[in-house]
Tab-separated table of C-alpha atoms in Angstrom:
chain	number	residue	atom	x	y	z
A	9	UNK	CA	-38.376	-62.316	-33.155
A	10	UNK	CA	-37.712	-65.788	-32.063
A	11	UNK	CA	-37.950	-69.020	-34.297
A	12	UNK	CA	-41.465	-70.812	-34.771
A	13	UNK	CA	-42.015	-73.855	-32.928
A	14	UNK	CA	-43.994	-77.026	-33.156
A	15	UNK	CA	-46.272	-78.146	-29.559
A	16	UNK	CA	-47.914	-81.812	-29.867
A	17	UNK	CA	-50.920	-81.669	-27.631
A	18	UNK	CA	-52.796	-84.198	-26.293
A	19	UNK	CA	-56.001	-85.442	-24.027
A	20	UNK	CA	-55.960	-89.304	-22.487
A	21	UNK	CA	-59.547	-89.883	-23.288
A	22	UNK	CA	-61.943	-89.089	-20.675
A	23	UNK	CA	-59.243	-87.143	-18.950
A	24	UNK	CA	-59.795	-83.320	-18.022
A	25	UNK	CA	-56.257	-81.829	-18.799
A	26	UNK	CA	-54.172	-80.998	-21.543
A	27	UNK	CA	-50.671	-82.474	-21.858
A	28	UNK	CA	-48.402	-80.049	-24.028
A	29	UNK	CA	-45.184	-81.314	-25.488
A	30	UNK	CA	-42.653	-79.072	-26.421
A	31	UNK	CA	-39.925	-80.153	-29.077
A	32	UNK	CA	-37.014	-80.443	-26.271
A	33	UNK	CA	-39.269	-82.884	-24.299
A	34	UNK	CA	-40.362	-80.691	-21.677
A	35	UNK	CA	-44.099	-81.689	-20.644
A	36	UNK	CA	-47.188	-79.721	-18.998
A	37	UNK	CA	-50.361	-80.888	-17.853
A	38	UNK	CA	-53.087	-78.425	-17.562
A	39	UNK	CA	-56.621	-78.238	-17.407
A	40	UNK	CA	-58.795	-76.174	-19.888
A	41	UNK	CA	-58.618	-72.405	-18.719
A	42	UNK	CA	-54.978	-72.866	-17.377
A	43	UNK	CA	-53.508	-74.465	-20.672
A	44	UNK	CA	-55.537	-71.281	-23.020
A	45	UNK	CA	-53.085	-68.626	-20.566
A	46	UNK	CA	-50.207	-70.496	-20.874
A	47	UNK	CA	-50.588	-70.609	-24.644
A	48	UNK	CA	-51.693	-66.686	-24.656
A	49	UNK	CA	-48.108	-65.798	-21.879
A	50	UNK	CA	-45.747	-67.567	-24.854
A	51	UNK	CA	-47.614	-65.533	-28.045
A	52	UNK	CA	-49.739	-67.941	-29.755
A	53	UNK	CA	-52.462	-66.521	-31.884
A	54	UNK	CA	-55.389	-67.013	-29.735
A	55	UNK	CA	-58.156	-68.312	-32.663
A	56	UNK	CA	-56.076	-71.211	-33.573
A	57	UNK	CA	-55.465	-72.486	-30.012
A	58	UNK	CA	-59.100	-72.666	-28.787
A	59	UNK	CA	-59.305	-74.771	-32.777
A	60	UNK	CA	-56.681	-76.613	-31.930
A	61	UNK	CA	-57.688	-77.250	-28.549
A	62	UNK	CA	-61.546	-77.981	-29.261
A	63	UNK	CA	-60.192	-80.482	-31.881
A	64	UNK	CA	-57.623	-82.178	-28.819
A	65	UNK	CA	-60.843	-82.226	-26.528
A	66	UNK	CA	-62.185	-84.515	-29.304
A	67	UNK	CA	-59.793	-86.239	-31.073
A	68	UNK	CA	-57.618	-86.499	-27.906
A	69	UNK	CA	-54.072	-85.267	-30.197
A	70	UNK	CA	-53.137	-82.364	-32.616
A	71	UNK	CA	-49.736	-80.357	-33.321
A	72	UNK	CA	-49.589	-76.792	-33.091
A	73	UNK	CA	-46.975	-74.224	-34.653
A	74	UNK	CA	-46.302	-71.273	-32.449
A	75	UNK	CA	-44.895	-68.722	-34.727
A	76	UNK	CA	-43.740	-66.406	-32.202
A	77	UNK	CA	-42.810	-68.270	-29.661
A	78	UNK	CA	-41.369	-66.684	-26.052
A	79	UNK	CA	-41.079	-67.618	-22.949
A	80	UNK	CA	-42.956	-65.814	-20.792
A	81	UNK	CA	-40.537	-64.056	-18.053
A	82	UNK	CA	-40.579	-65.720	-14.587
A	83	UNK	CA	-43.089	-64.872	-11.896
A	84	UNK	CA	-42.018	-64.691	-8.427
A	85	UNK	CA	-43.204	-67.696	-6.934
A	86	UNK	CA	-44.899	-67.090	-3.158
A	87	UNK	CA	-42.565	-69.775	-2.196
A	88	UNK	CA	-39.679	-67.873	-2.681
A	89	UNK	CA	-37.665	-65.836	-0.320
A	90	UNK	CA	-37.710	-62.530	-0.440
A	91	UNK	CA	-33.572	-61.535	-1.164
A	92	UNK	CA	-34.518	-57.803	-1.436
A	93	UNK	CA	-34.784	-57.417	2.057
């Protein structure tokens, strides 16, 4: 089980992405759809994100506590080479 964390979200207004902010400074910006999977791949509870972010989409900040926060394990990009060969 891995410790709960805090995420500041936020929305410049009129803007049409999400910027997360996690506690170690570390910074996405996603649109809608994209930022809902990347909550769901690191175990947030699902019914509080879309709250949290229908409240961001109008009041353009909010902070979120992931209580069982992981990272999601890495995805080979198509960029990389292929070393199994």
């Amino acid at each position: 089980m891995s410790e709960p964390i805090t995420i500041r979200v936020t929305r410049e207004p009129f803007g049409d992405y999400f910027t997360i902010i996690l506690p170690n400074g570390h910074t996405e910006e996603l649109e809608p759809d994209p930022a809902r999977e990347w909550f769901k791949e690191r175990g947030a509870n699902m019914d509080v994100i879309e709250k949290v972010l229908d409240h961001v989409w109008n009041f353009y900040r909010a902070e979120v506590t992931v209580e069982n926060y992981a990272e999601p394990v890495m995805k080979k990009s198509k960029y990389s080479p292929d070393l199994d060969a």
